[in-house]
Coordinates of C-alpha atoms in Angstrom, one line a residue:
M15 CA 135.8 92.4 97.8
T16 CA 133.7 90.6 99.7
Q17 CA 129.4 90.1 98.8
T18 CA 126.6 89.8 101.6
S19 CA 124.0 88.1 101.1
A20 CA 121.0 90.3 101.1
V21 CA 118.7 89.9 104.4
P22 CA 115.6 88.0 103.9
P23 CA 112.1 89.7 104.1
W24 CA 111.1 89.6 108.0
W25 CA 108.0 87.6 107.1
R26 CA 109.8 84.8 105.3
S27 CA 110.2 83.3 108.9
A28 CA 108.2 85.5 111.1
V29 CA 105.9 83.9 114.1
F30 CA 102.5 85.7 113.5
Y31 CA 100.1 86.0 116.0
Q32 CA 96.4 85.6 114.8
V33 CA 94.0 88.1 117.6
Y34 CA 90.7 87.5 117.3
P35 CA 90.1 90.7 118.3
R36 CA 86.3 90.3 119.6
S37 CA 87.7 87.6 121.7
F38 CA 90.9 89.1 122.7
A39 CA 90.7 91.8 125.3
D40 CA 87.6 94.2 126.2
S41 CA 88.5 97.6 127.4
T42 CA 84.7 98.7 127.7
G43 CA 83.1 96.7 129.8
N44 CA 80.5 95.5 126.8
G45 CA 81.7 91.8 126.9
V46 CA 83.4 92.0 122.9
G47 CA 87.3 92.4 122.6
D48 CA 88.7 95.6 121.0
L49 CA 91.7 97.5 120.1
V50 CA 92.1 99.3 122.9
G51 CA 92.2 95.7 124.7
I52 CA 95.0 94.5 122.2
R53 CA 96.8 97.8 122.7
D54 CA 97.2 96.9 126.6
R55 CA 98.1 93.5 126.2
L56 CA 101.4 94.6 123.7
G57 CA 103.3 93.9 126.5
Y58 CA 102.5 90.1 127.0
L59 CA 102.5 89.8 123.2
E60 CA 105.8 91.4 123.4
L61 CA 106.9 88.6 126.4
L62 CA 105.6 85.9 124.1
G63 CA 107.7 86.5 121.6
V64 CA 106.5 87.0 118.1
D65 CA 107.3 89.4 115.4
A66 CA 103.7 90.2 114.0
L67 CA 99.8 90.6 114.5
W68 CA 97.5 89.2 112.1
I69 CA 94.3 90.8 112.7
C70 CA 90.4 89.5 112.3
P71 CA 88.2 91.8 110.6
I72 CA 88.0 95.1 112.5
T73 CA 86.5 97.4 109.6
R74 CA 82.7 98.9 109.9
S75 CA 80.4 96.0 109.7
P76 CA 76.7 94.9 110.8
M77 CA 78.6 92.2 111.6
A78 CA 76.7 89.1 110.5
D79 CA 79.6 87.0 109.8
G80 CA 82.2 88.6 113.1
G81 CA 83.3 91.0 110.5
Y82 CA 83.8 89.3 107.3
D83 CA 80.8 91.2 106.1
V84 CA 82.3 95.0 105.8
A85 CA 79.9 97.9 104.8
D86 CA 83.2 100.2 104.8
P87 CA 86.5 98.9 104.4
R88 CA 88.4 102.4 104.9
D89 CA 86.9 102.5 108.4
I90 CA 87.0 101.1 111.9
D91 CA 84.0 99.8 113.5
P92 CA 83.1 101.6 116.7
L93 CA 82.9 98.4 118.1
F94 CA 86.6 98.2 117.9
G95 CA 87.3 101.7 118.6
G96 CA 87.8 103.1 115.5
L97 CA 90.2 104.6 113.6
T98 CA 92.3 106.5 116.6
A99 CA 92.5 103.5 118.2
L100 CA 94.2 101.4 115.2
D101 CA 96.4 104.2 114.7
E102 CA 97.5 104.1 118.3
L103 CA 97.8 100.6 118.2
I104 CA 100.3 100.2 115.2
E105 CA 102.1 103.3 116.8
E106 CA 102.4 100.8 120.3
A107 CA 103.3 98.2 118.3
H108 CA 106.2 99.2 115.9
E109 CA 107.5 100.8 119.7
R110 CA 108.1 97.1 120.4
G111 CA 109.2 95.7 117.5
I112 CA 105.8 94.0 116.4
K113 CA 104.3 94.2 112.7
V114 CA 100.5 94.5 112.4
T115 CA 98.6 92.8 109.1
M116 CA 95.0 93.4 109.2
D117 CA 91.9 91.4 107.8
L118 CA 90.8 92.5 103.8
V119 CA 87.8 90.8 102.4
P120 CA 88.2 91.4 98.4
N121 CA 85.2 88.6 97.9
H122 CA 82.3 90.4 99.3
T123 CA 80.5 93.5 100.7
S124 CA 78.2 93.7 103.5
S125 CA 74.7 93.9 102.0
E126 CA 74.6 97.4 103.7
H127 CA 77.4 98.7 101.9
P128 CA 76.7 101.6 100.0
W129 CA 77.1 100.0 96.6
F130 CA 75.0 96.9 97.4
I131 CA 72.1 99.7 98.9
E132 CA 72.3 101.8 95.6
A133 CA 71.9 97.9 93.3
L134 CA 68.8 97.0 95.2
A135 CA 67.4 100.2 94.2
A136 CA 68.6 100.6 90.7
P137 CA 67.1 98.6 87.6
P138 CA 68.4 95.3 86.0
G139 CA 71.1 95.7 84.0
S140 CA 72.1 99.0 85.8
P141 CA 75.9 100.0 86.3
E142 CA 74.8 99.8 90.1
R143 CA 73.7 95.9 90.1
A144 CA 77.0 95.3 87.8
R145 CA 79.0 95.5 90.6
Y146 CA 78.0 92.7 91.7
H147 CA 76.3 89.0 90.4
F148 CA 72.7 90.1 89.7
R149 CA 71.1 87.3 87.5
D150 CA 67.5 86.0 86.4
G151 CA 66.3 82.9 87.7
L152 CA 65.5 79.9 86.0
G153 CA 62.1 78.6 85.3
P154 CA 58.9 80.7 83.4
D155 CA 58.4 83.2 86.6
G156 CA 62.2 83.0 87.5
S157 CA 61.4 81.5 90.5
L158 CA 64.5 79.3 90.6
P159 CA 68.1 80.4 91.4
P160 CA 70.4 80.6 88.5
N161 CA 72.5 77.9 89.0
N162 CA 73.3 75.4 91.6
W163 CA 75.5 76.6 93.5
P164 CA 75.4 76.1 97.5
S165 CA 76.6 78.7 99.9
I166 CA 79.3 77.8 102.0
F167 CA 77.3 78.3 105.1
G168 CA 74.5 76.3 104.0
G169 CA 71.4 76.5 101.8
P170 CA 71.6 78.3 98.4
A171 CA 74.1 80.7 97.3
W172 CA 71.6 82.6 95.7
T173 CA 68.8 85.3 97.5
R174 CA 66.1 86.8 95.1
V175 CA 65.1 90.0 95.5
T176 CA 62.2 92.5 95.9
E177 CA 62.0 95.1 93.0
S178 CA 61.1 98.7 93.6
D179 CA 57.7 98.4 92.2
G180 CA 57.7 95.3 95.0
A181 CA 57.9 92.2 92.3
P182 CA 59.8 89.4 92.6
G183 CA 63.1 90.5 90.8
Q184 CA 66.5 88.7 90.2
W185 CA 69.0 87.0 92.0
Y186 CA 72.0 87.7 93.4
L187 CA 75.3 85.6 94.4
H188 CA 77.0 84.8 97.7
L189 CA 79.3 82.5 98.0
F190 CA 78.8 83.0 102.4
A191 CA 75.5 84.5 104.0
P192 CA 72.5 86.2 102.5
E193 CA 74.4 89.0 104.2
Q194 CA 77.6 88.9 102.3
P195 CA 77.1 89.1 98.5
D196 CA 80.2 88.9 96.0
V197 CA 81.5 91.6 93.9
N198 CA 82.1 91.1 90.4
W199 CA 85.7 91.6 89.7
D200 CA 85.5 91.7 86.2
N201 CA 84.3 95.3 86.9
Q202 CA 87.1 98.0 87.0
E203 CA 85.3 100.0 89.8
V204 CA 85.6 97.0 91.9
W205 CA 89.3 97.1 91.4
L206 CA 89.5 101.1 92.1
D207 CA 87.7 100.8 94.8
F208 CA 90.1 98.1 96.6
E209 CA 93.3 99.7 95.6
K210 CA 91.7 102.7 96.8
T211 CA 91.3 100.4 100.4
L212 CA 94.8 99.0 100.0
R213 CA 97.0 102.5 100.2
F214 CA 94.7 103.8 103.1
W215 CA 95.5 101.4 105.3
L216 CA 99.3 101.1 104.1
D217 CA 99.7 104.9 104.4
R218 CA 98.1 104.7 107.7
G219 CA 101.3 102.5 109.0
V220 CA 99.6 99.0 108.5
D221 CA 102.5 95.9 107.4
G222 CA 100.5 94.2 105.1
F223 CA 97.5 92.3 104.7
R224 CA 95.7 88.6 104.8
L225 CA 93.3 88.3 102.3
D226 CA 90.5 86.3 102.7
V227 CA 89.0 83.8 100.3
A228 CA 92.3 84.7 98.2
H229 CA 91.5 81.6 95.5
G230 CA 87.7 83.4 95.2
M231 CA 87.1 86.5 93.7
A232 CA 87.6 85.6 90.1
K233 CA 84.2 83.6 88.8
P234 CA 83.6 81.4 85.6
E235 CA 81.8 82.9 82.7
G236 CA 78.3 82.0 82.8
L237 CA 78.3 80.9 86.4
P238 CA 78.1 76.9 85.3
D239 CA 76.6 75.0 87.9
M240 CA 78.8 72.4 89.6
A241 CA 79.0 69.2 89.0
A242 CA 79.2 67.8 92.4
V243 CA 77.5 69.8 94.9
A244 CA 79.2 70.0 98.4
S245 CA 79.6 72.6 100.6
G246 CA 81.3 73.3 104.2
V247 CA 83.3 75.9 105.6
L248 CA 86.4 73.6 105.0
A249 CA 85.2 72.3 101.4
H250 CA 87.4 72.7 98.8
L251 CA 87.0 71.0 95.4
D252 CA 90.4 72.5 93.8
D253 CA 89.4 72.2 89.7
N254 CA 86.1 70.7 89.8
D255 CA 84.3 73.6 92.1
P256 CA 83.5 76.5 90.1
R257 CA 83.2 78.8 92.9
F258 CA 86.6 79.0 93.8
N259 CA 90.1 78.9 92.2
H260 CA 89.2 80.0 88.9
R261 CA 92.4 81.0 86.5
G262 CA 91.0 84.5 86.5
V263 CA 92.0 85.2 90.3
H264 CA 95.9 85.3 89.3
E265 CA 95.8 88.4 87.7
I266 CA 94.1 90.1 90.6
H267 CA 96.7 89.0 92.7
R268 CA 99.3 90.5 90.1
R269 CA 97.4 93.9 90.7
I270 CA 97.5 94.1 94.2
R271 CA 101.3 92.8 94.5
R272 CA 102.1 96.3 92.0
V273 CA 100.6 98.4 94.9
L274 CA 101.8 96.6 97.7
D275 CA 105.6 96.6 95.9
E276 CA 105.5 100.2 96.1
Y277 CA 105.9 99.5 100.1
P278 CA 108.8 98.2 101.1
N279 CA 108.5 95.4 103.8
A280 CA 104.5 95.2 102.8
V281 CA 103.2 92.2 103.0
A282 CA 100.1 90.1 101.1
I283 CA 98.9 86.9 102.5
G284 CA 96.4 85.0 100.9
E285 CA 93.4 82.6 102.4
V286 CA 93.7 79.4 99.7
W287 CA 92.3 76.5 100.1
V288 CA 93.8 74.3 97.5
D289 CA 94.8 70.9 97.7
D290 CA 96.7 70.6 94.4
N291 CA 100.0 71.4 95.2
D292 CA 100.8 73.0 91.8
R293 CA 98.1 74.8 92.0
F294 CA 98.6 76.3 95.2
G295 CA 102.2 77.1 94.1
E296 CA 100.5 79.2 91.6
Y297 CA 99.4 81.7 94.3
V298 CA 103.0 82.7 95.8
R299 CA 105.0 83.2 92.4
P300 CA 107.4 86.5 92.7
D301 CA 104.6 88.8 91.3
E302 CA 101.6 87.4 93.0
L303 CA 100.8 87.2 97.4
H304 CA 104.0 86.7 99.5
L305 CA 102.9 83.9 101.7
A306 CA 100.1 81.7 101.2
F307 CA 98.2 80.1 104.0
N308 CA 98.9 76.3 104.3
F309 CA 96.0 74.3 106.1
R310 CA 97.6 70.8 106.0
L311 CA 98.5 70.7 109.4
A312 CA 95.2 72.4 110.9
E313 CA 93.7 69.2 109.1
T314 CA 96.2 66.3 109.7
P315 CA 95.5 63.8 112.4
F316 CA 98.3 63.2 115.3
E317 CA 100.4 60.3 113.5
A318 CA 103.6 60.5 112.4
D319 CA 103.1 59.2 108.6
A320 CA 100.0 62.1 108.1
V321 CA 102.5 64.5 109.4
R322 CA 105.2 63.8 107.6
D323 CA 103.5 63.9 104.4
A324 CA 101.4 67.9 105.4
I325 CA 105.0 68.8 105.5
E326 CA 106.6 67.6 102.3
N327 CA 103.4 68.5 100.2
S328 CA 103.9 71.7 102.0
L329 CA 107.0 72.1 100.8
A330 CA 106.6 71.0 97.6
A331 CA 103.8 73.7 96.7
V332 CA 106.3 76.5 97.3
A333 CA 109.5 75.2 96.0
G334 CA 109.0 75.2 92.7
V335 CA 108.3 78.9 92.9
G336 CA 110.6 80.3 95.7
A337 CA 108.1 80.8 98.2
S338 CA 108.5 80.3 102.2
P339 CA 106.2 78.0 103.2
T340 CA 103.6 78.4 106.1
W341 CA 102.5 76.8 108.7
T342 CA 99.4 76.5 111.3
L343 CA 97.5 74.5 113.8
S344 CA 94.4 76.2 114.2
N345 CA 92.8 79.4 113.2
H346 CA 89.5 81.0 113.8
D347 CA 87.9 78.3 111.5
V348 CA 89.0 75.5 112.6
P349 CA 88.6 73.3 115.8
R350 CA 91.3 73.9 118.2
E351 CA 94.1 71.4 118.4
V352 CA 93.9 70.0 121.8
T353 CA 90.2 69.4 121.0
R354 CA 91.3 67.7 117.3
F355 CA 94.5 65.4 118.8
G356 CA 91.9 64.1 121.4
G357 CA 91.4 66.5 124.2
G358 CA 92.1 66.3 127.8
V359 CA 95.5 65.3 128.9
V360 CA 96.2 63.6 125.9
G361 CA 95.2 66.3 123.5
L362 CA 97.5 68.7 126.1
A363 CA 100.5 66.9 125.3
R364 CA 99.9 66.0 121.5
A365 CA 98.8 69.7 120.6
R366 CA 102.3 71.0 122.5
A367 CA 104.8 68.2 120.7
M368 CA 103.2 69.5 117.4
M369 CA 103.8 73.0 118.2
L370 CA 107.6 72.2 118.3
V371 CA 107.2 70.1 115.2
E372 CA 105.7 73.3 113.4
L373 CA 108.1 76.0 114.8
A374 CA 111.1 73.8 113.8
L375 CA 109.8 73.9 110.5
P376 CA 111.3 76.7 107.9
G377 CA 109.2 79.2 107.3
A378 CA 106.7 81.7 108.6
V379 CA 104.4 80.3 111.9
F380 CA 100.5 81.1 112.5
V381 CA 99.7 81.0 116.4
Y382 CA 95.9 81.5 116.7
N383 CA 95.3 83.5 120.4
G384 CA 95.0 80.9 122.9
A385 CA 96.8 78.2 121.2
E386 CA 99.8 79.3 123.3
L387 CA 97.5 78.8 126.5
G388 CA 96.8 75.2 125.5
L389 CA 92.8 76.2 125.4
P390 CA 90.5 73.7 124.1
N391 CA 87.1 73.8 122.0
V392 CA 84.6 75.0 123.9
D393 CA 81.9 72.5 122.0
D394 CA 78.9 72.6 125.1
L395 CA 78.0 75.6 124.2
P396 CA 74.5 76.8 124.9
E397 CA 72.2 76.6 121.7
D398 CA 71.1 80.4 122.6
A399 CA 74.5 81.9 123.3
L400 CA 75.6 80.3 119.5
R401 CA 77.1 83.4 117.0
D402 CA 77.9 81.4 113.7
P403 CA 75.8 82.1 111.0
T404 CA 76.4 78.5 109.9
W405 CA 74.1 77.8 113.0
E406 CA 71.0 79.4 111.4
R407 CA 71.8 78.8 107.5
S408 CA 72.1 74.9 108.3
G409 CA 68.5 74.9 110.5
H410 CA 70.3 74.5 113.7
T411 CA 72.0 71.7 112.8
V412 CA 75.5 72.4 112.0
R413 CA 76.7 74.7 115.5
G414 CA 79.6 76.5 113.8
R415 CA 82.6 77.8 114.4
D416 CA 82.0 79.6 118.0
G417 CA 83.5 76.9 119.9
C418 CA 87.3 78.2 118.7
R419 CA 86.2 81.3 119.5
V420 CA 85.4 81.7 123.3
P421 CA 87.1 85.0 124.7
L422 CA 90.5 84.3 126.5
P423 CA 91.3 84.2 129.9
W424 CA 93.8 86.2 131.6
E425 CA 93.9 85.7 135.1
G426 CA 91.4 85.3 138.3
P427 CA 89.7 82.4 139.5
E428 CA 86.3 82.2 137.5
P429 CA 84.6 83.9 134.5
P430 CA 85.1 86.6 132.7
F431 CA 88.7 86.0 133.7
G432 CA 89.9 89.4 132.9
F433 CA 88.8 89.0 129.8
T434 CA 86.0 92.0 130.2
T435 CA 84.2 93.5 133.6
G436 CA 80.8 92.8 131.9
R437 CA 79.7 90.1 130.3
A438 CA 81.7 88.4 127.8
W439 CA 80.1 87.8 124.2
L440 CA 80.6 83.9 124.6
P441 CA 80.4 81.8 127.9
Q442 CA 84.2 80.8 129.3
P443 CA 83.9 77.3 131.2
S444 CA 84.7 77.6 134.4
Q445 CA 88.0 74.8 134.2
W446 CA 89.9 77.5 132.4
A447 CA 91.2 79.1 135.8
E448 CA 94.3 76.8 135.5
L449 CA 95.1 77.7 131.9
T450 CA 94.7 81.7 133.1
V451 CA 98.3 83.6 131.3
E452 CA 98.3 84.7 134.9
A453 CA 98.3 80.6 136.3
Q454 CA 100.6 80.0 133.2
L455 CA 103.1 82.8 133.5
E456 CA 104.0 81.4 137.0
Q457 CA 104.4 77.8 135.8
L458 CA 107.8 77.2 134.3
D459 CA 106.4 73.7 132.8
S460 CA 102.8 75.4 131.3
T461 CA 102.5 75.3 128.1
L462 CA 102.5 79.3 127.4
S463 CA 106.3 78.7 129.3
L464 CA 107.2 76.0 126.5
Y465 CA 106.0 79.0 123.6
R466 CA 107.8 81.9 124.9
A467 CA 110.9 79.1 125.5
A468 CA 110.6 77.9 121.5
I469 CA 109.5 81.0 120.2
E470 CA 112.8 83.1 121.9
L471 CA 114.9 79.7 121.0
R472 CA 113.4 80.1 117.3
G473 CA 114.3 83.8 116.7
A474 CA 117.8 83.3 118.8
R475 CA 119.7 80.6 117.1
P476 CA 121.5 79.9 113.8
E477 CA 120.8 76.2 114.3
F478 CA 117.5 77.3 112.9
A479 CA 118.5 78.5 109.5
G480 CA 118.4 77.1 106.1
P481 CA 115.1 76.8 104.0
T482 CA 115.2 73.4 104.0
L483 CA 114.9 70.0 106.0
D484 CA 116.6 66.4 105.8
W485 CA 114.5 63.4 106.8
Y486 CA 116.1 60.9 109.6
G487 CA 115.2 57.4 109.8
S488 CA 112.8 56.9 113.1
P489 CA 110.8 53.7 115.0
S490 CA 107.3 53.5 113.5
G491 CA 104.8 55.8 114.6
C492 CA 107.9 58.5 114.4
L493 CA 109.5 61.0 112.5
A494 CA 112.7 63.0 112.6
F495 CA 114.2 66.0 110.7
R496 CA 117.7 68.2 110.8
R497 CA 117.6 71.7 109.6
P498 CA 120.9 73.0 107.2
G499 CA 122.0 74.9 110.8
G500 CA 122.0 71.8 113.0
L501 CA 118.6 71.3 114.6
I502 CA 117.3 68.4 115.0
C503 CA 113.3 67.9 115.6
V504 CA 112.1 64.4 116.8
L505 CA 108.3 63.6 117.7
N506 CA 107.1 60.7 119.2
A507 CA 103.6 60.1 118.4
S508 CA 103.7 55.9 119.1
P509 CA 102.3 54.6 122.3
V510 CA 106.1 53.9 123.6
P511 CA 109.1 56.0 124.7
V512 CA 111.8 55.9 121.6
A513 CA 115.3 56.5 121.7
L514 CA 116.5 59.9 120.8
P515 CA 119.1 60.7 118.5
P516 CA 122.6 61.6 119.8
G517 CA 122.5 65.5 120.4
Q518 CA 122.2 68.0 123.6
V519 CA 117.6 68.1 124.2
V520 CA 117.6 72.3 124.6
L521 CA 113.7 71.9 124.5
A522 CA 110.8 69.1 124.9
S523 CA 107.5 68.9 125.2
A524 CA 107.2 67.1 127.9
P525 CA 110.0 65.5 130.7
V526 CA 112.4 63.4 128.9
D527 CA 114.4 60.5 131.1
G528 CA 117.2 59.5 129.6
L529 CA 117.8 59.3 126.4
S530 CA 114.4 58.5 125.3
L531 CA 111.5 60.4 124.1
P532 CA 107.8 59.9 125.9
P533 CA 104.8 59.3 124.1
D534 CA 102.7 62.2 122.2
A535 CA 106.0 64.0 123.0
A536 CA 108.4 66.2 121.0
A537 CA 111.9 67.3 121.4
W538 CA 114.5 69.5 120.0
L539 CA 118.3 69.0 119.8
M540 CA 121.4 70.6 118.9

């Protein structure tokens, strides 16, 4: 009797498309993208060839941090269209063969969450305050924060409250904005409520979750001071930062995994800012997260040795636990790759090349909306247009992440490029007229056409099979690797053309002249 190998889970090699809903497509004319807008563009996403969506926060929120301040985790904010709009989106996406995953925020709530409102009204030591991290301040009058932790968004990670009698009172912890108080995961009520949230969305047909700040949640006993105070959206100090990566977080993920295991094919994807490979791998052990974001490529310069190092470390981080690696070049917190790689013509060429490298690798790939259009960051937004809380929290010294969140250009010669019939919530540059979906669909050599071709080949050809890769010898400033199925990927990050290895070129990020690959380019051979 012949044995057949089990079909691997869909998420192991899926291409996820990250939708930042405020900036994807607006169906109402209010200038903010919504769920009906996403549903209206599902045909485009099907044409692009992606396997799944990751939708950034859409639950009910005052929007102090773009929806990551959640007031009700089991409802959809009216800004995005409400529960019915999500149900209809899920149904149509599934009809088109596209999975739907959504953001959940387990580390904190909104300051307008009913729990926090109850905590403010309750006295110190009450059960209501025990759901959060309330502490007395230091100093004779309690006027100093309980410890020296900084907020990721700037300033202290503590805010003092005014008690019901009008007197200055306790402080509460918020690793992000003051409108995002951290919940206390040592409190059983917190877990029971989160379990209820998981089941609520899974029962509605959601295929899984991206868990925000998945290396957070658990806090060390006593909340000790940091030895070295550092902060920032991308700051992650592994063992030296008591705010994150505490050992207790792994039991939280085991409890989450036990719930997801009751729903076949559901996936949990963690946002894990941890550099150490062994510590990173702990998050994707068989009884914890299915996938975890590895951000090495999103932080790596366009240099062959650095790219190879990022790839080797990403593979090593999951190899010991049998998990799938993940790859991404950008997201809603990171400058777009075109800008990061130098901007202009050079930055675009390098972004196209790195996309081919990324999609040639084993594992799951996450494409941030607009990357397939070759969009750059918009770093000259007017100051009065900035919405990221980092801008205010830093005293107008750090512009924040708005530059990578500007709404997508769909069609037409001028803003808002079909994104809305009103005024877009962030202004789009007029130069994007050449980068619209409409314009690029008509160009065989456009970045959008390159993405479509790469995703189609990746999903259809057996040469992409296998969980590993082997490195080829390559000239200085270049790298080359081969997948077990037979695919060869070559990247030329040097300033001169280089000879290609033997094989037929099936796709290249730039025109290939004979047997050589130009600078700032990549190619696939079979």
